[in-house]
Coordinates of C-alpha atoms and ligand atoms in Angstrom, one line a residue:
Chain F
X1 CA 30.3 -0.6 27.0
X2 CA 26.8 -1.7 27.5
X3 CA 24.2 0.6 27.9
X4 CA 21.7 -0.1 30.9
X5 CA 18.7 1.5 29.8
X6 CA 19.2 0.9 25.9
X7 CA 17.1 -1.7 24.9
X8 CA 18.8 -4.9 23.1
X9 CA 20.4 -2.4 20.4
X10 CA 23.0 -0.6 22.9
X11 CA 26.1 0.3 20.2
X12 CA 25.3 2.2 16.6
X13 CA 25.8 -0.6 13.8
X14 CA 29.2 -0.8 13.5
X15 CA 32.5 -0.3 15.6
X16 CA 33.9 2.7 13.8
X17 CA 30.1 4.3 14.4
X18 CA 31.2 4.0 17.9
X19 CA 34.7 5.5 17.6
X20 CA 33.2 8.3 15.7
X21 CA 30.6 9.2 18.0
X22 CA 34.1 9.2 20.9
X23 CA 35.4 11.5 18.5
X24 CA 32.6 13.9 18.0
X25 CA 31.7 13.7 21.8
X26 CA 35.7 14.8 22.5
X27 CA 35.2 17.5 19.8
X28 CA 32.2 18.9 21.5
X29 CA 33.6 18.7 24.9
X30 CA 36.3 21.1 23.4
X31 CA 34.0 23.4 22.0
X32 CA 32.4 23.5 25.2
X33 CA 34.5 23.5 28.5
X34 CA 37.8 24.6 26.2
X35 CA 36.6 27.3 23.8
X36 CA 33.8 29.0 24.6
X37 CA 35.0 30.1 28.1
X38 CA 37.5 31.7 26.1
X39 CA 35.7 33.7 23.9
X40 CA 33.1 34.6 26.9
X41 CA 35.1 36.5 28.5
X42 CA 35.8 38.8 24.8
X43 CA 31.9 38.9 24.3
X44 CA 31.5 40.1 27.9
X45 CA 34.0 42.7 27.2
X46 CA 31.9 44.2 24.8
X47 CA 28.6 44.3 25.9
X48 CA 30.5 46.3 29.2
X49 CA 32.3 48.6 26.7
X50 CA 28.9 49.5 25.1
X51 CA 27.3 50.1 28.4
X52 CA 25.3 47.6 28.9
X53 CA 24.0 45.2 32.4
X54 CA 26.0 42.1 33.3
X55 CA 23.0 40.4 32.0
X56 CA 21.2 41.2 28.8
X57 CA 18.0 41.2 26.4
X58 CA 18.0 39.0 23.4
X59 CA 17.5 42.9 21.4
X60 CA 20.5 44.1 23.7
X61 CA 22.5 40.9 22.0
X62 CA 21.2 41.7 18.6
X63 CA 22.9 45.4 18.6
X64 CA 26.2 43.7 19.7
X65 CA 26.0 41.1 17.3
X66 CA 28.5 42.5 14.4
X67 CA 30.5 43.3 16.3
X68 CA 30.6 39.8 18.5
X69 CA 30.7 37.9 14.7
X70 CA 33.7 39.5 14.2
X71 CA 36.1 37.9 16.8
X72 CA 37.3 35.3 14.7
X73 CA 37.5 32.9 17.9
X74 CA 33.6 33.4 18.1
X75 CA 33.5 32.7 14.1
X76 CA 35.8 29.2 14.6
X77 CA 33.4 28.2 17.4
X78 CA 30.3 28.8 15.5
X79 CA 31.5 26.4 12.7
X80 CA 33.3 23.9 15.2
X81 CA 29.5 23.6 16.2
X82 CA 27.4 23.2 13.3
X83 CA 29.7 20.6 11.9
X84 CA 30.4 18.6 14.8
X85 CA 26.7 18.8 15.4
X86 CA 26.2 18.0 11.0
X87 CA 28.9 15.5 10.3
X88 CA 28.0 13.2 13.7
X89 CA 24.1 12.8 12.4
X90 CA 25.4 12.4 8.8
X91 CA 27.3 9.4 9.7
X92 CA 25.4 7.6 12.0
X93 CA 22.3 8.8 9.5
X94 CA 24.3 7.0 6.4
X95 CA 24.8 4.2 8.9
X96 CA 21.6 3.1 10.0
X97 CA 20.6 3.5 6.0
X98 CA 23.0 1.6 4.8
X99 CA 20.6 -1.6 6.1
X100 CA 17.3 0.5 6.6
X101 CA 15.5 -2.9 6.1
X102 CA 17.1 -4.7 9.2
X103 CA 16.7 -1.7 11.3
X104 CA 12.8 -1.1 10.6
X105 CA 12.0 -5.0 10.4
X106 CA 13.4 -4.6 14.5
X107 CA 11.1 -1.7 15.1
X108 CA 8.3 -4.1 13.6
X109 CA 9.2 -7.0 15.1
X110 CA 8.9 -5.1 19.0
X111 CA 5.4 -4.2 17.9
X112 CA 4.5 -7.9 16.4
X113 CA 6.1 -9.0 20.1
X114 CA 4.7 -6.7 22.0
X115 CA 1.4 -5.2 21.2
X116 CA -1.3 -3.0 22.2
X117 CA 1.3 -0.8 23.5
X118 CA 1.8 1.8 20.6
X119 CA -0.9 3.8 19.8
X120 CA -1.4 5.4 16.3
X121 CA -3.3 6.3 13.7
X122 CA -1.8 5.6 10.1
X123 CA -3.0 8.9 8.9
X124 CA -2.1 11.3 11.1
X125 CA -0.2 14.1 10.0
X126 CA 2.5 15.9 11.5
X127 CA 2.0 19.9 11.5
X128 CA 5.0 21.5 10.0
X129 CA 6.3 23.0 13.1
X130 CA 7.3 19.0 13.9
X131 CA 9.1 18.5 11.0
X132 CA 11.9 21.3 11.0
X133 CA 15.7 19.7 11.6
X134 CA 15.7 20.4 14.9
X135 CA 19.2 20.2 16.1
X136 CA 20.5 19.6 12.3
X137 CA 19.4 16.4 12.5
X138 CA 18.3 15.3 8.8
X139 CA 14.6 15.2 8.2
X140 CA 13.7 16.0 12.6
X141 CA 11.6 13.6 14.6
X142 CA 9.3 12.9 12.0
X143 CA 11.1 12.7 8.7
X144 CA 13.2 9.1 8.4
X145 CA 12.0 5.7 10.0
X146 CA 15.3 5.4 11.3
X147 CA 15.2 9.0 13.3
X148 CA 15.0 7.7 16.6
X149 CA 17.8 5.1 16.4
X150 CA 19.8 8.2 15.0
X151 CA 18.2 10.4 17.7
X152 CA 19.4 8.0 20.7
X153 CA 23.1 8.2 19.6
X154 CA 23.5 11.6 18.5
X155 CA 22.2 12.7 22.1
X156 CA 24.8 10.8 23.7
X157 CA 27.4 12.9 21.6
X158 CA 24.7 15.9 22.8
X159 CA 25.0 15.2 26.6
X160 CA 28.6 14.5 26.3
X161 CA 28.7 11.2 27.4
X162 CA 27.0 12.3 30.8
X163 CA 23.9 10.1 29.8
X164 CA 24.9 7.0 28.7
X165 CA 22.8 5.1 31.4
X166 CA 20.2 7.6 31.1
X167 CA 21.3 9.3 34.4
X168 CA 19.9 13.1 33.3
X169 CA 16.4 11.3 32.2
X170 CA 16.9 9.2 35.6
X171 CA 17.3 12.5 37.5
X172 CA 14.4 14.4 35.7
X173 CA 12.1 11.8 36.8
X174 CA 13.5 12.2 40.1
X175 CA 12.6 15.5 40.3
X176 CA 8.6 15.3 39.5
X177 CA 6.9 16.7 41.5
X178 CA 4.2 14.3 42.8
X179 CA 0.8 14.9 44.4
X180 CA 0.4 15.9 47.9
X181 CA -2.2 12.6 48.8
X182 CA 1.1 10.4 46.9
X183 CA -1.6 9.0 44.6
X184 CA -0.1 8.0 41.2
X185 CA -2.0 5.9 39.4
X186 CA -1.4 7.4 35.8
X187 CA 1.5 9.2 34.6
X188 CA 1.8 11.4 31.2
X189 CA 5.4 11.9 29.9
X190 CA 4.4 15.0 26.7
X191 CA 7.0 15.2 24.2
X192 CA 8.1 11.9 25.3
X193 CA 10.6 11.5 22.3
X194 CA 12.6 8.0 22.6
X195 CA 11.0 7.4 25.8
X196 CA 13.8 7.5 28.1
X197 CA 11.5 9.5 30.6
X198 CA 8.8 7.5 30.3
X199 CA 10.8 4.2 31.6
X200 CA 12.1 6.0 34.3
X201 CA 9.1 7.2 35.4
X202 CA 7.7 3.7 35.7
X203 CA 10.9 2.5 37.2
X204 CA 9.9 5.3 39.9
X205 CA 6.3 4.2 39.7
X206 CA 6.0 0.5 38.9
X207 CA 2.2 0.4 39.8
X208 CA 1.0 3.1 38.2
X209 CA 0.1 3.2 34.3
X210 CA 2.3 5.3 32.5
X211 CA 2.0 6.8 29.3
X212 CA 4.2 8.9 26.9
X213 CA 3.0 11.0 23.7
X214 CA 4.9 12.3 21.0
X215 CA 4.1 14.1 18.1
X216 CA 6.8 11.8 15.9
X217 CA 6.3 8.4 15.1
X218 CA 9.6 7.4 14.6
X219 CA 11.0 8.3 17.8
X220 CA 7.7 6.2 19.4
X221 CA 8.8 3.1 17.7
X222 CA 11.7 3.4 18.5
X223 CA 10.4 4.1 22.3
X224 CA 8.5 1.2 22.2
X225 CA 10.9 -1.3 21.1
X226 CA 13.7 0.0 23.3
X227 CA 10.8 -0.2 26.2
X228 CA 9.6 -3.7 25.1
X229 CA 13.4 -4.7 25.0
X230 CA 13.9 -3.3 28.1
X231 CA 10.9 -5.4 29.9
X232 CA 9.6 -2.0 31.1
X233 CA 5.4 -1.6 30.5
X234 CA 4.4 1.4 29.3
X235 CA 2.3 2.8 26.8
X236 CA 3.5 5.3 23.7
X237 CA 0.7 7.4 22.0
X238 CA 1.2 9.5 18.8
X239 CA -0.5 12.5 19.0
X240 CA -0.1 16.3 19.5
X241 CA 0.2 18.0 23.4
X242 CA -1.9 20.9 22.8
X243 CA -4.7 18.5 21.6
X244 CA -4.9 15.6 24.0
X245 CA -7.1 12.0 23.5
X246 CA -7.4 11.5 27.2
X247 CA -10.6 12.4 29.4
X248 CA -10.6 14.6 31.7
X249 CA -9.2 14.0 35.0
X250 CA -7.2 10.9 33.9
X251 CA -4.1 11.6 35.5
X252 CA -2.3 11.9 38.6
X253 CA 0.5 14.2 37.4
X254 CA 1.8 15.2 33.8
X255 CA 5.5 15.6 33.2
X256 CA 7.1 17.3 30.6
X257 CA 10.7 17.7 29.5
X258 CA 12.4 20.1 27.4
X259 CA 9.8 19.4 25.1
X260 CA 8.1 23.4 25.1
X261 CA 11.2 25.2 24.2
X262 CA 10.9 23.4 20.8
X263 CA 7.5 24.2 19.7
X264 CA 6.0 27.6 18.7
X265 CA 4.8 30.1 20.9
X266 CA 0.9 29.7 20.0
X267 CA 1.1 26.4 21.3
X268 CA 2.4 26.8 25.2
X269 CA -1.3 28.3 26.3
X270 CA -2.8 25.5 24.2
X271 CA -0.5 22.5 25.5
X272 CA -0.9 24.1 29.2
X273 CA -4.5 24.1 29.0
X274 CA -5.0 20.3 27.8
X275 CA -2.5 19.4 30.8
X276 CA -4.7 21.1 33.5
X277 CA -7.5 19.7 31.8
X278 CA -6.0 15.7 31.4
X279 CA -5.2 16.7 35.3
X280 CA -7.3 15.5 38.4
X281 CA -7.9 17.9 40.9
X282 CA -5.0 18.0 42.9
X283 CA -2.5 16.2 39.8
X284 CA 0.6 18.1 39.4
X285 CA 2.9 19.4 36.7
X286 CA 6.4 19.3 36.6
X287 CA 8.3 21.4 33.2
X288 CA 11.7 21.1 33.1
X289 CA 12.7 23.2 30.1
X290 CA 15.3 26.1 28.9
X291 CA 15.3 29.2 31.2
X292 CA 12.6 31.4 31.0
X293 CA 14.7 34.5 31.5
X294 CA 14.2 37.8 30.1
X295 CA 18.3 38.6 31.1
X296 CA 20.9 36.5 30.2
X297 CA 25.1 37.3 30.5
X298 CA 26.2 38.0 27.2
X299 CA 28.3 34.8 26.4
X300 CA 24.9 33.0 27.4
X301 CA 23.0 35.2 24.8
X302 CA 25.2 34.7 21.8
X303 CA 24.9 31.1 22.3
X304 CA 21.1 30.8 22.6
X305 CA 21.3 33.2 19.2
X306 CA 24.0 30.4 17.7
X307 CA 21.4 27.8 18.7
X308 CA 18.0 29.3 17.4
X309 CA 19.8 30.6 13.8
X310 CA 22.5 27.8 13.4
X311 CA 21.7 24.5 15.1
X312 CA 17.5 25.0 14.0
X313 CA 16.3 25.6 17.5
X314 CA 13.6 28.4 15.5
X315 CA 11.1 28.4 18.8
X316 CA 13.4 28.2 21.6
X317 CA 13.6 31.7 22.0
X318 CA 10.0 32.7 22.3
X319 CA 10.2 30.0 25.0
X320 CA 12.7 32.1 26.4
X321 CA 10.7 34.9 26.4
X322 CA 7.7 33.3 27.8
X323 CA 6.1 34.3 30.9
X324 CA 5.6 30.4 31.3
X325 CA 4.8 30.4 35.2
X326 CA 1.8 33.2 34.3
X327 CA 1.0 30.9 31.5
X328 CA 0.6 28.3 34.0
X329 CA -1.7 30.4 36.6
X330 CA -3.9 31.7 33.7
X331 CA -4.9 27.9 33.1
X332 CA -5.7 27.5 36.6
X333 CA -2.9 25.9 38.2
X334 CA -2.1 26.8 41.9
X335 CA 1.1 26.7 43.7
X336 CA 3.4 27.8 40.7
X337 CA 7.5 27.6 41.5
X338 CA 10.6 27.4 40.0
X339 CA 12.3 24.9 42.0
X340 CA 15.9 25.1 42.0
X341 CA 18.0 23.1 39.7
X342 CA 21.6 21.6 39.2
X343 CA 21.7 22.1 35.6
X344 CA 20.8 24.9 33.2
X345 CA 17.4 23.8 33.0
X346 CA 14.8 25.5 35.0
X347 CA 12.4 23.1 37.0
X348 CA 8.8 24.4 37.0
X349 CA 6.3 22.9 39.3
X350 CA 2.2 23.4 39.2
X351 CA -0.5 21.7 41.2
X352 CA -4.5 22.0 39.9
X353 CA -6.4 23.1 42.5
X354 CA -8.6 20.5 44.3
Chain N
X1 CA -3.3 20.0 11.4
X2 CA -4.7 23.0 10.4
X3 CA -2.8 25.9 8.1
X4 CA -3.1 28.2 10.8
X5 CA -0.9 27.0 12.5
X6 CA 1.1 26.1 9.9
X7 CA 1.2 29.9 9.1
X8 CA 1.8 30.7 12.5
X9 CA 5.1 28.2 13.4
X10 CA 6.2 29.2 9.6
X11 CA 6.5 32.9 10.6
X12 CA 8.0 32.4 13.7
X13 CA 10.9 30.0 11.9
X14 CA 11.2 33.0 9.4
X15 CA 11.6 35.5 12.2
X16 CA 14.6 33.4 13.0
X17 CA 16.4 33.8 9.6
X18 CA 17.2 29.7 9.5
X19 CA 19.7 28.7 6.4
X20 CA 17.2 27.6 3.7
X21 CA 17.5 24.1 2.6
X22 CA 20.7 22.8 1.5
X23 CA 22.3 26.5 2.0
X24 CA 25.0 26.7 4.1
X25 CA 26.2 29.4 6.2
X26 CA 29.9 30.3 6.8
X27 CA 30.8 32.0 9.6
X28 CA 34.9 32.4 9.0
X29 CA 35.6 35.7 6.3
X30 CA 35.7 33.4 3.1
X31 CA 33.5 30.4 2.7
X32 CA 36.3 28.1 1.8
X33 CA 37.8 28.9 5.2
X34 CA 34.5 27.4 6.6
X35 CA 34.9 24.4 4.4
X36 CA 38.7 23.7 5.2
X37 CA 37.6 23.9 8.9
X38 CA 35.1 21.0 8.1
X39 CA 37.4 18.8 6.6
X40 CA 39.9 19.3 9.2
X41 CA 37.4 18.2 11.5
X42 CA 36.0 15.3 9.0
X43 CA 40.1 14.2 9.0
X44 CA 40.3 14.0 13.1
X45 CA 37.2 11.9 12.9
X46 CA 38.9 9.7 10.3
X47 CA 41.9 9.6 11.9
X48 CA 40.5 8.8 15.2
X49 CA 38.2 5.9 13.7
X50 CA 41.6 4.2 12.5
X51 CA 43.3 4.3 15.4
X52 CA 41.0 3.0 17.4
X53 CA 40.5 -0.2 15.1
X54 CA 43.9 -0.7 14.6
X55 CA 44.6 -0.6 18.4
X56 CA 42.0 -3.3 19.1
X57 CA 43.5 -5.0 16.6
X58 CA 47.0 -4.7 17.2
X59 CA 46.2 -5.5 20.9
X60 CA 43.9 -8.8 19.8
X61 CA 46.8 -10.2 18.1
X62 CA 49.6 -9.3 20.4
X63 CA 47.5 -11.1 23.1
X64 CA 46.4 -14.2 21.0
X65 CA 50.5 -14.6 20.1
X66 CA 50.1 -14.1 16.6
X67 CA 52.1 -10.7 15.8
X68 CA 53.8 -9.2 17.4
X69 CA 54.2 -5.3 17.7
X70 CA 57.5 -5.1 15.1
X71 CA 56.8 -7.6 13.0
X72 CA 53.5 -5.2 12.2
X73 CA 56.3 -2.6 12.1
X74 CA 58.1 -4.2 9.0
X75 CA 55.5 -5.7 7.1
X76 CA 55.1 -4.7 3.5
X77 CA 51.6 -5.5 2.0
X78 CA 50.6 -5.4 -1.9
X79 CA 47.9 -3.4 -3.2
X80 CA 44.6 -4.5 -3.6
X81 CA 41.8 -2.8 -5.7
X82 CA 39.4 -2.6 -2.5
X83 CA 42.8 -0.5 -0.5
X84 CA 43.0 1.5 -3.2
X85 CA 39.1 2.5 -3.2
X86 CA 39.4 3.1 0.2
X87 CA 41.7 5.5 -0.1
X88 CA 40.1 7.2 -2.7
X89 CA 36.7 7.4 -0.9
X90 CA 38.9 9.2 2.3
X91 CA 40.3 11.7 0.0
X92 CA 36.8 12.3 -1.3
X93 CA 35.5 12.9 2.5
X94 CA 38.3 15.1 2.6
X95 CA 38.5 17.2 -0.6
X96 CA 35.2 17.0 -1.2
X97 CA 33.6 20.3 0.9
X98 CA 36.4 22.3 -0.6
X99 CA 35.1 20.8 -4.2
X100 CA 31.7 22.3 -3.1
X101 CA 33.5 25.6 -2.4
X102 CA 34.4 26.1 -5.6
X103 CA 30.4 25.8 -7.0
X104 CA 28.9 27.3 -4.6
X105 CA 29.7 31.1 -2.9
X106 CA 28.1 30.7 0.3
X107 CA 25.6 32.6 2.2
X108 CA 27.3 35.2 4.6
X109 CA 26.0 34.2 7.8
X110 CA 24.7 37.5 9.4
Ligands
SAM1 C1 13.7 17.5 22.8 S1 12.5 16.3 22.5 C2 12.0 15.8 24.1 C3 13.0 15.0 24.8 C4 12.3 13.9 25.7 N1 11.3 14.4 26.5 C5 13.3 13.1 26.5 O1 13.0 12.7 27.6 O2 14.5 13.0 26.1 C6 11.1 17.2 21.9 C7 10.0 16.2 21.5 O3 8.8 16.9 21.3 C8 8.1 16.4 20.3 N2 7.1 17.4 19.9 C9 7.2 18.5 19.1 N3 6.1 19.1 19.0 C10 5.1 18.4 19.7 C11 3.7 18.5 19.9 N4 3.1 19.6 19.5 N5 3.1 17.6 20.6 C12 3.8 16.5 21.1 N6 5.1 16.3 20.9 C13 5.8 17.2 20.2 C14 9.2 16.1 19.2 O4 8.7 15.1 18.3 C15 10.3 15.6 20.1 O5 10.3 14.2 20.2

């Protein structure tokens, strides 16, 4: 099926790429709607039998823990995981490889055709909190030329099939929260990754300029092209969120998601200052990101630990942990709530004062 | 970037206890029960792949007239070098996590 908002390179390279990412995406369903709800209800059993709240501490979790990694349900999920999350990069990793000249010659030929719209500095270096494998995927963001081809399919599989037209990216950019005179003029998307934000944002916006940064070049060429493909105008700068090129003032709101539950923890005061600062008076912030939540049911706290140990999330639970919306007042922002939301993702919303 | 925070996102990935590189965890009592769950999973994929192309395929020519579901059914084909590769490079897929097994223990996954 064709992809809407996929560029001009809408299926991996080959047919059985396609079949296997079906597969993968079935397998993951399984793991998710079929087997974990059964094992939730034995991990909730013994966090009651050992006393403990219908939601707990990530320290409350860790004294369950042998006991939890016992229940050789919990130990079949943990691998069904971690190698349907492995074996569905590998592939479509060996795929794009397998004519790694044709696949970087389109990357360059979107920025021969299009330029002036990717913004980067040849000798920039990544720190090393960039270039873990976050999610297993071989080498991160920053590591293979290819990554964000590999990136944009192996999410699919991620989101289940639920964003093939980009409808969660469609709904996040829904969701911004915009300033209260309407002006938008210019538009930061932080952590922008492949960009699928970033178009919708200007879909939403089509007069205002709208920019997306990421610390990874690879997934910004690979923004770009699908952007340029895509007839969409927007502009991709490399470059990291907690040290910002732009003036102050420059824009009307800044928009981030799920991009601060995968940095570390002496970054989120950083990254919020430079967004109130990069803000006009009266710009707004909209986070949508993993919940910040001290308490979490039990089943919900063995998978978070699953995802920080075993599918390299290392920062998300210092995210967790955070008191992000005091993060936020501490910078200066005004106006700080959690707005509701229909996934698990929390919405955070934050207006600089005029 | 500087090394501080280098230093700082390193010991906040150790506090994590991630698999080192190339070391992998098992989760089931024996490392080569973590392996045979792979390849079970590597074999769906496999299987899946094949199905799917041989249904396009089988439906293409039905619908074009040029075979027809039974005569598929009957046919007898001779072997040919790149077949017999193929094969080999499945079983490889396959086998080849429990070959690992054997040369490596395994780190207990905690
Ligand atoms: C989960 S992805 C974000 C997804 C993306 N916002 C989307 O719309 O799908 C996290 C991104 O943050 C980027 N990143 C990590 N650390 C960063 C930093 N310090 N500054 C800017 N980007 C960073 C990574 O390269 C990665 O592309």
């Amino acid at each position: 099926m064709e992809q809407r908002n996929a560029g001009k390179h809408p299926e991996p390279p080959r047919r059985e790429d396609a079949s296997h990412m079906e597969y993968m995406t079935e397998v993951r369903n399984f793991a998710i709607r079929s087997w974990f709800p059964r094992i939730a209800g034995d991990v909730s059993s013994i966090a009651a039998a050992a006393g403990l709240p219908p939601a707990i501490t990530r320290d409350e979790f860790a004294q369950l823990a042998p006991q939890v990694d016992q229940i050789p349900a919990v130990q079949g999920w943990k691998r069904l995981m971690r190698s349907q999350q492995q074996l569905a990069w590998q592939k479509l990793q060996d795929s794009y490889a397998a004519d790694r000249e044709y696949w970087e010659g389109q990357l360059t030929e979107a920025e021969e055709r299009n330029r002036g719209r990717l913004h980067y500095d040849p000798d920039f270096v990544a720190p090393e909190s960039a270039c873990q494998d976050i999610h297993l995927q071989p080498g991160g963001y920053c590591g293979d030329n290819l990554a964000g081809y590999v990136f944009y399919h192996g999410t699919r599989v991620f989101y289940q099939g639920d964003n093939d037209f980009d409808e969660i990216h469609d709904s996040c950019a829904d969701v911004m929260k915009l300033p209260a005179d309407g002006q938008v003029r210019r538009v930061l998307d932080l952590g922008c990754s492949i960009g699928q934000c970033t178009t919708a944002l200007k879909e939403r916006h089509p007069d205002a300029e709208v920019r997306g940064l990421d610390v990874a070049l690879p997934m910004l060429r690979y923004a770009h092209m699908r952007a340029t493909d895509m007839n969409v105008d927007v502009h991709f700068h490399q470059g990291l969120a907690e040290d910002l090129e732009f003036s102050d003032g420059t824009f009307d709101t800044v928009f981030a998601y799920i991009l601060f539950h995968e940095v570390p923890k002496h970054t989120f005061e950083p990254i919020v200052r430079e967004a109130f600062r990069v803000l006009r008076p009266g710009g707004t912030f909209t986070v949508i990101d993993a919940p910040n939540a001290d308490r979490l049911p039990p089943p919900n706290r063995m998978w978070a630990a699953y995802d920080a140990q075993y599918n390299c999330e290392p920062f998300s639970p210092a995210f967790g942990a955070a008191d992000f919306t005091g993060l936020l007042a501490k910078a200066g922002f005004e106006d700080v709530e959690k707005g509701s939301s229909d996934s698990f993702l929390y919405n955070t919303f934050a207006v600089k004062p005029l | 970037m500087n090394t501080k925070h280098d230093e700082l996102s390193r010991a906040q990935v150790e506090s994590i206890g991630l698999p080192g590189p190339g070391e992998e965890p098992h989760f089931l009592p024996h490392p080569l029960m973590d392996r045979l769950f792979e390849a079970v999973i590597v074999l769906g994929g496999e299987l899946w792949i094949e199905r799917d192309r041989r249904r396009a395929l089988e439906s293409l020519l039905h619908s074009k007239g040029i075979v027809a579901p039974e005569e598929i059914e009957n046919h007898s084909e001779a072997d040919t070098e790149e077949r017999k590769q193929e094969l080999s490079a499945l079983v490889n897929r396959l086998l080849d996590p429990l070959r690992t097994m054997q040369s490596e223990s395994g780190t207990a996954a905690t």
